[in-house]
Structure formats: C-alpha cells, structure tokens
Amino acid sequence: MTTTPAPADIAFSLLREGRFGDAENLMAREVQAAADKHGHGSPQWASAQCDLGNVLLNADQLPRAIECFRQAASVTPVDQESHKDQLTYRLNVGMALRMAGRLEEAEEQLRQGVQERLAFYGREHAGYAFGLEPLASLLLERGDVGGARQVVEETVAIFWNNGHERVASALALRAAVVQAGGTGEPLFIGLEQLPDHVVEQIGRVVTQLPVAGAAARKELITTVVAVLEQRLGADHQGTINALSALANLGRDSGDQAGRVEAIERVLASYERQGRTEEALMAELGLAMARDDAGDSEGSLRAYASAYERSQLIGRPEVISQVLRNWGLALRDAGRTGPAEQRLTQALEQARRGADHDTVGRAGVALGLFLQHEGRLDEARTILEEGLAVMDPVHPDALVGRSHLSAVRDGRTCGCGDMPSTIAEAFREFVITRLPGDLLDRLEVAIVDNDFKIDVHLRREPTEAELGRLNEVFATAQAEFRHRITDRS
C-alpha cells in the first residue's frame, strides 16, 4: 500500500530540483488551507507556518522565514503536543535569527526557549538539552567561551546520562569550545565508551561546525581525522568524509598544499577499495587542486589519468565531463590544439548520452573556446545548439547566453552584459510557461540587485490563469535571484 507524500515533503523535493517558487507556493497554499479548515491561529495553522518557514529558510529568504517562525511560536498551545511544537518553533526563530546575523536577538530567543524547555521538561530531560546546545554554539560564536563551556558541559552530561545519540553533536561542539579556550585539554573525551556509529557522527558534525578562523578549523578537523582513522580505519567512509572536508577547507582558505595532500589520501583509499567512480571524482578534484597550487603539469597528468578511469566506467556523460574539464585545463595552459581536441570529444561523448545539461555544458565550453579563437560562426552554431537543450536557469546556460550575445555582436572576447542576459533568461523562463495568447509584452530589468518587471496582458486572465501567472513569476524570481547575487 502506498501513501501520498506530505506537502512539506513535496515542497522539499521541489527545493532539491531548484524550483524554489513552486515549493513556496505549495506551502503558502497549505497555510491558507489550514486557516480555512482549522482557523487562523490554530495549532494546525502554526504547523503549516513552520513548514512554510522551513521552505523559505532553504530558499535563502531569511526575513520571511523568521516571520513565519514567529507567527508559529505566537500560537497558544492547547495540549502537551502543541506545547512541544511551540518550543520547536521558538528554537527555529532563534536559529533563523542567528543565520541572519542578528546574534543579540537570537540569543534572547534561545535563552527564552531554554527557560521554557526547563519548565516543560525538567533539568535532566533530553528535551531541555536540545535547547541548550544551540545556545552554547551561539555563545561560542559571540566570543563568550566561558559561557559556552558551562552550557555545553551541561548539554553533554544530559545527553550522556540519557543515552541519547545527540551526545555526538554535543561532544563535537564541546571540542570546538575547548579548542577556543586554549587550555590544552584533549578535545575529545570518552569516545572509547561510544559505539562506532556515534563516533562517526561526531566526525560528521565537527566538519560542519562554523568555527571562526581557518587555522582553528584546520586544527579541529585534522584532529578529528586522526581520531576517526585510529578508531574506524583509513578506508572508513567517515574518515574519507572528514578528509574531504579538510580538502574543501584548504580550497576555501588558500591552503593548496593541504588540499592536495587531503585529496591524495582520499584517492588512495578509493583505489585500495576498488571504488572506480569515486576514485575518478577524487582525481578530478586532485587535478583542480594541483592546478590551483601552480602545478600545471601535475594537474594535466591527473586529468589524463582520470580520462583512463572514465573509459573503464564507459558512461558518455562521465567521459564528457572529464574531457571538458581536461580541455579547459589545456586551454588555460596555452595548449590550444589539444584543448580543442578534448573539448570537441567532450561534446561528441555528451551527444551519445541522454543528459541534456551535459550536452549543453560541453557545447558552451567548446563554443567559448571557438569564440576566443576568433571562429565566431562556428562558436555561434555550437552555443545555439547547447543552449537549446539546457535548463535556462543553469549557471553555464547564463554564461553561454552572455557569450552568445558577444558572438552575435562580432566580439571574440567579453561576456556581454550579464545582468541583461539574466533578465532575458528570466523573460524566456516566464513566457514559455504561460498561455501563448496571454502576454502582450513582458519587460524585465535588474535594478538594485532585484528584478523590475513590467507586464502587459492581451486580455483579462481567468482566475486560474491569474493564479498560474503569479506562481510562474514567484518561481522565476526565486530561481533567478540567486544568479543576480552570485554572479562575479
């Protein structure tokens, strides 16, 4: 027997597909439905408000998410269950305020939530510790290491005494607090008394902690890598994941030597285990890391090795990805002949597969190469082919559109006017999703990092068409807004 997915589950599936507006619209309808059926201010309405807040939070619309969580937390509980829900909503308000950088307000909300949890659960209950942990983390972020230490020790004790697996995240946070205190104490305690899966979870949380300062973060992750390797082994996925986090830190902090070393250890593990596809992805990462470290020859050797691995796998999409990246690296190294060969092969392989975005990305890469070589007619043909099959929201599609504009203007370099490119992609996104006889004219521009839209209709829309119109515009704004803020 199958069950229908809950609206919130559907909304998060839409978020994973990048359909932010559709997800938001779905949950907004659920809020209205809860109000119509149970009343504004009912526990059901509060629950729907919280779900909408979570969708907005994951769509980077923090102010609106905070307001949804506040609305949910303002509802008076009617029983034990709705009281527990209210405590969750209060916690969500504090966490969202923290994400928005409003730390003083966040601390106020989290402290209020801790007191409410203490009154509801009692001092020894894990439910109370669930409120303490984010407060300790916030205090650490605000530089109150002493206060954070006191709160996190109480958190660990409660989870430990209750045998609660959340002790993993509390111990990870404690390690960060101890490190910040600079006392020289061991960062991790009592791990020998915990099962392997809890130790693995500690490692996962440590890699996600927002520790200030690259040096401190590297020390913390390096320490947990050693702990995991000793306890779980060098080839355990938990150890590999922590090494990958160390590599990412090296990339973000400019520690390219540390990044290369971490990826080489990951690659060696996958090779020992015979995990060909994972080894391929690691080698692609190694190629980029070596290039960023100034080792161009080492980078190209890694791409050549990755190509051999991709042929063993045999999937056109995978081979195309390797060839595209290899071709771009050859181009950057000034080897135009081999670069063109690899980029052409990447498009040929992509056409053999079934993934449109792979075809589009390979076409954009080759088209840009041809443009910069002054072969504008060829570039135009390739770019138009690639863009025709790509999702218009894809970052590579926007880059390709911008370059196509330059090609049409007869320019061999320059990316065109990216804001105008994004605006035109927004316009096309909307037009292709509405009835053909509804819009008379749609003008889109980017002003002050937001969309300015002027809509002219041919006729009066039906109620259903008006709803569809609003949904399409909301979806377009949610999906394209990221492109405005992320462009460089």
PDB file of C-alpha atoms in Angstrom, residues 40-43 45-47 49-50 66-78 82 85-91 93 109 112 116:
ATOM      1  CA  HIS A  40      -6.147  31.321  11.882  1.00  0.00           C
ATOM      2  CA  GLY A  41      -4.009  30.814  14.983  1.00  0.00           C
ATOM      3  CA  SER A  42      -4.828  27.117  15.377  1.00  0.00           C
ATOM      4  CA  PRO A  43      -2.089  24.535  16.077  1.00  0.00           C
ATOM      5  CA  TRP A  45      -2.056  26.731  11.132  1.00  0.00           C
ATOM      6  CA  ALA A  46       1.078  27.113  13.289  1.00  0.00           C
ATOM      7  CA  SER A  47       2.442  23.823  11.922  1.00  0.00           C
ATOM      8  CA  GLN A  49       3.514  28.307   9.099  1.00  0.00           C
ATOM      9  CA  CYS A  50       6.553  26.417  10.391  1.00  0.00           C
ATOM     10  CA  ILE A  66      11.833  34.382  10.633  1.00  0.00           C
ATOM     11  CA  GLU A  67       8.389  35.967  10.431  1.00  0.00           C
ATOM     12  CA  CYS A  68       6.770  32.575   9.726  1.00  0.00           C
ATOM     13  CA  PHE A  69       8.511  31.013  12.727  1.00  0.00           C
ATOM     14  CA  ARG A  70       7.454  33.961  14.924  1.00  0.00           C
ATOM     15  CA  GLN A  71       3.857  33.525  13.777  1.00  0.00           C
ATOM     16  CA  ALA A  72       4.006  29.826  14.599  1.00  0.00           C
ATOM     17  CA  ALA A  73       5.582  30.437  18.027  1.00  0.00           C
ATOM     18  CA  SER A  74       2.926  33.027  18.891  1.00  0.00           C
ATOM     19  CA  VAL A  75       0.122  30.453  18.836  1.00  0.00           C
ATOM     20  CA  THR A  76      -1.116  29.483  22.321  1.00  0.00           C
ATOM     21  CA  PRO A  77      -0.707  25.738  22.950  1.00  0.00           C
ATOM     22  CA  VAL A  78      -3.867  23.721  23.604  1.00  0.00           C
ATOM     23  CA  SER A  82       1.163  21.625  20.699  1.00  0.00           C
ATOM     24  CA  ASP A  85       5.664  22.117  18.921  1.00  0.00           C
ATOM     25  CA  GLN A  86       5.752  25.685  20.205  1.00  0.00           C
ATOM     26  CA  LEU A  87       9.138  25.022  21.804  1.00  0.00           C
ATOM     27  CA  THR A  88      10.389  23.865  18.405  1.00  0.00           C
ATOM     28  CA  TYR A  89       9.031  26.988  16.725  1.00  0.00           C
ATOM     29  CA  ARG A  90      10.788  29.168  19.311  1.00  0.00           C
ATOM     30  CA  LEU A  91      14.046  27.343  18.632  1.00  0.00           C
ATOM     31  CA  VAL A  93      13.165  31.635  15.464  1.00  0.00           C
ATOM     32  CA  GLN A 109      15.129  33.955  21.755  1.00  0.00           C
ATOM     33  CA  GLN A 112      13.790  32.311  26.412  1.00  0.00           C
ATOM     34  CA  GLU A 116      10.526  27.404  28.599  1.00  0.00           C
TER      35      GLU A 116
END
